[in-house]
PDB file of C-alpha atoms in Angstrom:
ATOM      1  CA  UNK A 918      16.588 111.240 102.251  1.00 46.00           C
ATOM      2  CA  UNK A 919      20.115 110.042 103.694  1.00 50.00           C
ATOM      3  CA  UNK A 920      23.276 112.427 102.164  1.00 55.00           C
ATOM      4  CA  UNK A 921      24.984 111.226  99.796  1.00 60.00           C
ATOM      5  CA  UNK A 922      28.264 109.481 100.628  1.00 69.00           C
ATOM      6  CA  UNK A 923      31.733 111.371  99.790  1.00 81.00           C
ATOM      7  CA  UNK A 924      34.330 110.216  97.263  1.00 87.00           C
ATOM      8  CA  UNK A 925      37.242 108.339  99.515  1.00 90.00           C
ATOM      9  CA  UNK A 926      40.481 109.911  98.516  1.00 90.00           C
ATOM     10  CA  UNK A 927      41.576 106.669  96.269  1.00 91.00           C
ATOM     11  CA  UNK A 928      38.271 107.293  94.597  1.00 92.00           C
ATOM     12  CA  UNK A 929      39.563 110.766  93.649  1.00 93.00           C
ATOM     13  CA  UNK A 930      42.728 109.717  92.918  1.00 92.00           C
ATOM     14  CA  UNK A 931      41.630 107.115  90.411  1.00 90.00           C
ATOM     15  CA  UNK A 932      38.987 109.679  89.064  1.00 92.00           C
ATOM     16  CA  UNK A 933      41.520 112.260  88.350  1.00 91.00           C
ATOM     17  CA  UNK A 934      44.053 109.621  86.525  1.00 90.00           C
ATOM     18  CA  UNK A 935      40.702 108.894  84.310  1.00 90.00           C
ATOM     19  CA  UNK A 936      40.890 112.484  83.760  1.00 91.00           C
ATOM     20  CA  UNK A 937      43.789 112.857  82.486  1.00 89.00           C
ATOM     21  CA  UNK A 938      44.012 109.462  80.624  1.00 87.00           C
ATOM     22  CA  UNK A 939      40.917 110.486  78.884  1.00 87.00           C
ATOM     23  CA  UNK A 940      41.897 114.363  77.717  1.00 84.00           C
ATOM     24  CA  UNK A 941      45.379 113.335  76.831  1.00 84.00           C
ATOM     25  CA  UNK A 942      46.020 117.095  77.591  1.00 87.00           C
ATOM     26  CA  UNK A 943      48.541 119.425  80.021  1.00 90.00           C
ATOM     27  CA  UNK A 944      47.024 121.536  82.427  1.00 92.00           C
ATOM     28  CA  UNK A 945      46.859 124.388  85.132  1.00 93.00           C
ATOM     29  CA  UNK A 946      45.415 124.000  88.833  1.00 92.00           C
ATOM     30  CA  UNK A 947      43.297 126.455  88.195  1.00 93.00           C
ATOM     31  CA  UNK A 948      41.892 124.184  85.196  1.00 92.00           C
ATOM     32  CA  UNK A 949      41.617 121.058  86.906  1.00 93.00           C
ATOM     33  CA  UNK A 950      39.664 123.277  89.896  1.00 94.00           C
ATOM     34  CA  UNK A 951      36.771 124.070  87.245  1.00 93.00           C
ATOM     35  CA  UNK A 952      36.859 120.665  84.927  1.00 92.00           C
ATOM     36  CA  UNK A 953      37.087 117.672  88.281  1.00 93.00           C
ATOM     37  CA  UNK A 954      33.868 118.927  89.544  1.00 93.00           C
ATOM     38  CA  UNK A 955      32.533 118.889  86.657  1.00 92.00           C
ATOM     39  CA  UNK A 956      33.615 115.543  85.219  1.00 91.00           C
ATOM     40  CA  UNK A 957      34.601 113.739  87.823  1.00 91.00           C
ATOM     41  CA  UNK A 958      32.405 114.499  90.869  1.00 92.00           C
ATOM     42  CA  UNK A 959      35.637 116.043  92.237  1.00 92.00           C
ATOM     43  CA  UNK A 960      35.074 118.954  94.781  1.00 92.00           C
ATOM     44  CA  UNK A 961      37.205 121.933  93.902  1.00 91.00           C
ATOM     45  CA  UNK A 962      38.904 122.285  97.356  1.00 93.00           C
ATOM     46  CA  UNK A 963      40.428 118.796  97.627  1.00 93.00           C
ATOM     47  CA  UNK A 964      41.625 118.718  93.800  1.00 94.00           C
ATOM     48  CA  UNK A 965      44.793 120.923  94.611  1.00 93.00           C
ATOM     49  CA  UNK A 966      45.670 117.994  97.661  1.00 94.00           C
ATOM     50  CA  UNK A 967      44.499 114.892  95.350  1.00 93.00           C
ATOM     51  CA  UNK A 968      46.901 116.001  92.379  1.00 93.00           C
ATOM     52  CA  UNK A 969      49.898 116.610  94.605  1.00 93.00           C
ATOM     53  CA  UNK A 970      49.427 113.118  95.521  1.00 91.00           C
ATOM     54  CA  UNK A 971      49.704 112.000  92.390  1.00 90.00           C
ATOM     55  CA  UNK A 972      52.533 113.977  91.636  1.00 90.00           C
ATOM     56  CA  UNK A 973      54.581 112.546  94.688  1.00 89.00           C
ATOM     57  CA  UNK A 974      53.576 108.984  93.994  1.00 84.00           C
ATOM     58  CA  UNK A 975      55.226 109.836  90.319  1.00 82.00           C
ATOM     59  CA  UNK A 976      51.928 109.080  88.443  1.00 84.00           C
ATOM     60  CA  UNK A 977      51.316 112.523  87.589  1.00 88.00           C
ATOM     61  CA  UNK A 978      54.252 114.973  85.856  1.00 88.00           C
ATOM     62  CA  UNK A 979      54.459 118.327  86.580  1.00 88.00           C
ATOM     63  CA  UNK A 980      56.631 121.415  85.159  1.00 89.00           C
ATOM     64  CA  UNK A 981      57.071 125.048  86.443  1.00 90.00           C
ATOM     65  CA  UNK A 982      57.125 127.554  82.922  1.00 89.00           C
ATOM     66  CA  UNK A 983      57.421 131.064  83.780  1.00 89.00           C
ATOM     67  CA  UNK A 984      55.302 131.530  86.975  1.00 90.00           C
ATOM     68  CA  UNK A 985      52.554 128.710  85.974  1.00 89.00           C
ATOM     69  CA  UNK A 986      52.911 125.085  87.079  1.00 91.00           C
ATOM     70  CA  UNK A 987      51.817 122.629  84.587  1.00 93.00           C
ATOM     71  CA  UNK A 988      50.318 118.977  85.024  1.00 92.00           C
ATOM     72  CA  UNK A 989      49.929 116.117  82.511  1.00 90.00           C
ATOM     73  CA  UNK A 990      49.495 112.049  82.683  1.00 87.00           C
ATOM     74  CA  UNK A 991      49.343 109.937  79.688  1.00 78.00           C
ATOM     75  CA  UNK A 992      48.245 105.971  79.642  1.00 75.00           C
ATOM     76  CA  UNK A 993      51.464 105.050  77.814  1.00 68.00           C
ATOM     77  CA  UNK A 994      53.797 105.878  81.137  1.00 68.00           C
ATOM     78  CA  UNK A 995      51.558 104.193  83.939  1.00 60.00           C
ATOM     79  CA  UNK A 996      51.810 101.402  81.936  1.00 63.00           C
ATOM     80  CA  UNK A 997      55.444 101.436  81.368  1.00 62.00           C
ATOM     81  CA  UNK A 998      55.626 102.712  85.303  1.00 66.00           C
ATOM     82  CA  UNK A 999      53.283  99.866  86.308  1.00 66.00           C
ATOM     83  CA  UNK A1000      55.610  97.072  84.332  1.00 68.00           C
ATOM     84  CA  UNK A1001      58.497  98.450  85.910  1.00 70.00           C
ATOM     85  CA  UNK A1002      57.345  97.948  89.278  1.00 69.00           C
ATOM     86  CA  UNK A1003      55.822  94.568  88.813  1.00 70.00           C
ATOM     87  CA  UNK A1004      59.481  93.353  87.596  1.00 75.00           C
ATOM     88  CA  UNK A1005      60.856  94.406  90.762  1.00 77.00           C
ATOM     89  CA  UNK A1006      58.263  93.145  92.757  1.00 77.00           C
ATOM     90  CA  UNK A1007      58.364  89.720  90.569  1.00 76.00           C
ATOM     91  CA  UNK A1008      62.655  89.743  91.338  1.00 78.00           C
ATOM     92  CA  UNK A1009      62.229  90.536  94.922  1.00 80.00           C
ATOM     93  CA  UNK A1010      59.695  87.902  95.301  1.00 79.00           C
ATOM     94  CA  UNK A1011      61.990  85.142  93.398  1.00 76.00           C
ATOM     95  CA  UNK A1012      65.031  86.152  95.686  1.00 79.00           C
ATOM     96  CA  UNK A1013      62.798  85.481  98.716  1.00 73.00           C
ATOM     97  CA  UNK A1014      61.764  82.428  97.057  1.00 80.00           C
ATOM     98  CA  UNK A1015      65.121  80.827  96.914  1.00 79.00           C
ATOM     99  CA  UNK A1016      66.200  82.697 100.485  1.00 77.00           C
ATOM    100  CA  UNK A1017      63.601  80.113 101.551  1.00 76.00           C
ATOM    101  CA  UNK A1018      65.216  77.312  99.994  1.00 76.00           C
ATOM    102  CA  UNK A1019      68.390  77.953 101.304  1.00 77.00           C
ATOM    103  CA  UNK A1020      67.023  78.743 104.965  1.00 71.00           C
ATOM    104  CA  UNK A1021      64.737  75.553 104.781  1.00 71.00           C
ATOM    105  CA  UNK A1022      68.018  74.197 104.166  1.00 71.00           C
ATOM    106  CA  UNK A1023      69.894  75.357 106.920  1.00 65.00           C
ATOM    107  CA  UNK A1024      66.883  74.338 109.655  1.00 64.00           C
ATOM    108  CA  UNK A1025      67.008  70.971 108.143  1.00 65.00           C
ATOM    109  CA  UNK A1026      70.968  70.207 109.020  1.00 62.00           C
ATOM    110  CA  UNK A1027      71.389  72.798 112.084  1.00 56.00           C
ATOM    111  CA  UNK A1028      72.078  71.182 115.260  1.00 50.00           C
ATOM    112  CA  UNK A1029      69.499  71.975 118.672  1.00 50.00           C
ATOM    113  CA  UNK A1030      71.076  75.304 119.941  1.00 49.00           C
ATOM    114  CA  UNK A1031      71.189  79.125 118.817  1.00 46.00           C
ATOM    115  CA  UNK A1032      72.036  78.500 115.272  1.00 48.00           C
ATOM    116  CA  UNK A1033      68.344  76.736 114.566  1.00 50.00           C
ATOM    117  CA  UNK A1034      66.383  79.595 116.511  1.00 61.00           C
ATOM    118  CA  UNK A1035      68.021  82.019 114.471  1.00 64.00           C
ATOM    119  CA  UNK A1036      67.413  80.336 110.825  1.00 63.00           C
ATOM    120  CA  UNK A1037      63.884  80.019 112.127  1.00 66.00           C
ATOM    121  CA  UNK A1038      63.517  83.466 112.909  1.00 71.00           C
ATOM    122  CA  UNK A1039      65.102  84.104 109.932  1.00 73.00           C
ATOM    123  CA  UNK A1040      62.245  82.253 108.350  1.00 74.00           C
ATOM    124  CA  UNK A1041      59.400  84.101 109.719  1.00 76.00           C
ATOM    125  CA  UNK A1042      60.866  87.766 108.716  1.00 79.00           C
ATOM    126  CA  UNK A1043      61.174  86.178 105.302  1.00 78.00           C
ATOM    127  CA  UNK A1044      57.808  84.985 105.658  1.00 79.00           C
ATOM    128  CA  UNK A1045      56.252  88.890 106.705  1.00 80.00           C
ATOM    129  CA  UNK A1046      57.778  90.109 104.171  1.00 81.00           C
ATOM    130  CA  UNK A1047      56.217  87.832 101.367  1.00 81.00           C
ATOM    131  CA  UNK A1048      52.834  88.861 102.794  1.00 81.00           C
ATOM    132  CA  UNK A1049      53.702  92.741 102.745  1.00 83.00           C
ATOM    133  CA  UNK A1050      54.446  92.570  99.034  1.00 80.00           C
ATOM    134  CA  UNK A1051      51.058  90.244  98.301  1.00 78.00           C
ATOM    135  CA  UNK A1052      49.204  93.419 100.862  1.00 80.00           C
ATOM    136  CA  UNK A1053      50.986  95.968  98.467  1.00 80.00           C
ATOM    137  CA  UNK A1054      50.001  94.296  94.921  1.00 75.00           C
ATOM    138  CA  UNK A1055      46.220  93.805  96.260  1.00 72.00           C
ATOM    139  CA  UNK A1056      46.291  97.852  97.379  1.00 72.00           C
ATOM    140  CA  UNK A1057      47.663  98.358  93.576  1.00 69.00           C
ATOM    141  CA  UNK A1058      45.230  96.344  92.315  1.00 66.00           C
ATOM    142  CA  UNK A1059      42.190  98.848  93.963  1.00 66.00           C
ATOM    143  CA  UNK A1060      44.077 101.599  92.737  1.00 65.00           C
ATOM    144  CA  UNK A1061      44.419 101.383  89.293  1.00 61.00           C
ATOM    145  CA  UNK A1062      41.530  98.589  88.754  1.00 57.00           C
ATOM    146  CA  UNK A1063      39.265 101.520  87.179  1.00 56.00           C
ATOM    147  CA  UNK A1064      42.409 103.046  84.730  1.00 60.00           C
ATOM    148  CA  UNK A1065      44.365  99.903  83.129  1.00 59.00           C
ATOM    149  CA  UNK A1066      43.114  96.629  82.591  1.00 59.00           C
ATOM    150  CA  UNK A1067      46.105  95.122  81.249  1.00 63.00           C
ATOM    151  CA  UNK A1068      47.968  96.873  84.227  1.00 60.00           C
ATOM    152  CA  UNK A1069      45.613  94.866  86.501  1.00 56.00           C
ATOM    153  CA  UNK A1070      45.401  92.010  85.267  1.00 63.00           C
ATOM    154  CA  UNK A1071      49.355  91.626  85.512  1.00 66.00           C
ATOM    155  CA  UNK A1072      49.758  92.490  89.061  1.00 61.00           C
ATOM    156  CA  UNK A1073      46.229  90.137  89.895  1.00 68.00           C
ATOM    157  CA  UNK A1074      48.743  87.128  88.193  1.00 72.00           C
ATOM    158  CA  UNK A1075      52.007  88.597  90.529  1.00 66.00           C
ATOM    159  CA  UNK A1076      49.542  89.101  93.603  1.00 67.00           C
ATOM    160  CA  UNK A1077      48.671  85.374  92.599  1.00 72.00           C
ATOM    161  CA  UNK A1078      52.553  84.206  92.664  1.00 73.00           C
ATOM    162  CA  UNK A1079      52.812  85.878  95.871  1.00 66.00           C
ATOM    163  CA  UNK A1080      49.795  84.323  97.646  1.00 70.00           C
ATOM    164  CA  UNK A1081      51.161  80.944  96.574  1.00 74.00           C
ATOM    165  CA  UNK A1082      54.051  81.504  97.937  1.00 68.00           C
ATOM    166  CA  UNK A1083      53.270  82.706 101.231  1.00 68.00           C
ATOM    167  CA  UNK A1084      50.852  79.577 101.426  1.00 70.00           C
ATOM    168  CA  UNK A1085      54.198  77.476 101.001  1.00 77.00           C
ATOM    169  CA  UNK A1086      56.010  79.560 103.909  1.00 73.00           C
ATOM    170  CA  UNK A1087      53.075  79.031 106.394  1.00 72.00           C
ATOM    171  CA  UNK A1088      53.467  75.015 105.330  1.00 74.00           C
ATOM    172  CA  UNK A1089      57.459  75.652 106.474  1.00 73.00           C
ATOM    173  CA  UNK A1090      56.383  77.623 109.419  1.00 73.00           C
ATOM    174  CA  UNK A1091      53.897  75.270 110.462  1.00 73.00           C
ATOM    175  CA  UNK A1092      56.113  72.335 109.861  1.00 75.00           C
ATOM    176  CA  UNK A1093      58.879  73.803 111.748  1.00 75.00           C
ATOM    177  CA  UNK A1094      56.098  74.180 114.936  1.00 70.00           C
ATOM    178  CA  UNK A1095      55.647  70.323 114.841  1.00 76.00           C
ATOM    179  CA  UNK A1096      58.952  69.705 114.556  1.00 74.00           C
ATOM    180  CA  UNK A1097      59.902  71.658 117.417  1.00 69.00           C
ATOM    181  CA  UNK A1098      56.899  70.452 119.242  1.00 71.00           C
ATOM    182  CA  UNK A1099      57.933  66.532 118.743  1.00 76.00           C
ATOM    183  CA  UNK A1100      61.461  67.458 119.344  1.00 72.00           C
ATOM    184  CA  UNK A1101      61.517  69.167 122.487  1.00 70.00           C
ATOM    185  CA  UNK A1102      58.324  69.047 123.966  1.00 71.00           C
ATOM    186  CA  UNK A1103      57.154  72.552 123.606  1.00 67.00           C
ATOM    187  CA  UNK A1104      53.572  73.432 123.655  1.00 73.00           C
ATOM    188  CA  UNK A1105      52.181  75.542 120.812  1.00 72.00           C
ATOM    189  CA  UNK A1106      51.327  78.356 122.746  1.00 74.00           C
ATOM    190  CA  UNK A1107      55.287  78.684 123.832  1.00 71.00           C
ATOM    191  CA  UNK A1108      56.919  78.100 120.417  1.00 68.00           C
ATOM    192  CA  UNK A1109      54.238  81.100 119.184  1.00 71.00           C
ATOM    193  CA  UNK A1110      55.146  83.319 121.848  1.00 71.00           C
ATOM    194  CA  UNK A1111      58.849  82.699 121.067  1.00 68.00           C
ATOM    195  CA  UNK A1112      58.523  83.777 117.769  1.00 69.00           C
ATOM    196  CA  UNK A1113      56.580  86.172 117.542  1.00 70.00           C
ATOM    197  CA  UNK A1114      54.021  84.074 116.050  1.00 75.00           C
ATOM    198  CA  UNK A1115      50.310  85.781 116.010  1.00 75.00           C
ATOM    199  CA  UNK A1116      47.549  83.468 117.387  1.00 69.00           C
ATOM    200  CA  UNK A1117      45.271  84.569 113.914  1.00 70.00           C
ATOM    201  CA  UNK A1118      48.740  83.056 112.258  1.00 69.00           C
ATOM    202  CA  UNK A1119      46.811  81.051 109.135  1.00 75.00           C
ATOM    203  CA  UNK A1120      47.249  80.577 105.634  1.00 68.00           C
ATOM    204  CA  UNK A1121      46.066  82.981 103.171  1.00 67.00           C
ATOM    205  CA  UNK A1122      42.381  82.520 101.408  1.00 67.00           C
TER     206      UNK A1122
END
């Protein structure tokens, strides 16, 4: 008979924000130690590291009264938490949106010389950082998937926006290879190795 497979640490940490989501109560360490195994398939030793995780990340509160620390969660702030983030996320993303614009802009009229290799470049940090915020909703999406539907669903309609919009930055980036290509006789190989430009460089499924 093969052993049974470990939780992953995500696994724990989603299991323990079930935990709390689902008591709706404050408690000790010492507490969580005896209840996560029980409940949750949590070992006892890795439930002190899990919650301190959650407490960094801001998703779990804690309080020190007298010489006991205390540790709650409720639905109603990961929600609110959630929202929050997805508003910056959905801002950031606009801004690089119309940084685009005004960069696809700039290519368009800039004359053969530094100027143009910089707004490319320009371009393609743009670009990586579109794909970083898409990478960072679909990592959000895993984590909370299990805890708040209407949380998830959300950032699966932001991680849509962003995939979108990434697709439109590899059409620019492509674009501007052909263009540069027709213009000045580079081959592909050289205008990637220019910029920085992986050879697995493709648009987003």
């Amino acid at each position: 008979m093969s052993k049974k497979k470990g939780l992953s640490v995500e696994e724990k940490r989603t299991r323990m924000m079930e935990l709390f989501f689902e008591k709706k109560d404050v408690y000790q360490l010492k507490d969580l130690e005896k209840i996560a195994p029980k409940e949750k398939g949590i070992t006892s030793m890795s439930v002190k590291d899990v919650l301190q995780s959650l407490v960094d990340d801001a998703l779990v509160d804690s309080d020190r009264i007298g010489t006991s620390n205390y540790f709650w969660a409720f639905p109603s702030k990961a929600i609110h938490a959630r929202k929050r983030k997805l508003e910056m996320l959905e801002s950031q993303l606009s801004e690089g949106i119309q940084k685009k614009k005004i960069l696809q802009q700039n290519i368009e009229k800039a004359k053969v010389g530094r100027q143009d290799t910089e707004d490319r470049a320009d371009l393609l940090k743009e670009l990586l950082a579109l794909r970083q915020q898409r990478d960072q909703l679909k990592a959000d999406i895993e984590k909370y998937r299990d805890c708040d539907p209407e949380v998830v669903e959300e950032i699966r309609q932001s991680n849509k926006i962003a995939k979108e919009a990434a697709n439109r930055w590899t059409d620019n980036v492509f674009s501007i290879k052909s263009w540069a290509k027709r213009k000045f006789g580079f081959e592909q190989n050289m205008i990637d190795k220019s910029f920085g430009i992986p050879e697995e460089f493709d648009y987003i499924d």
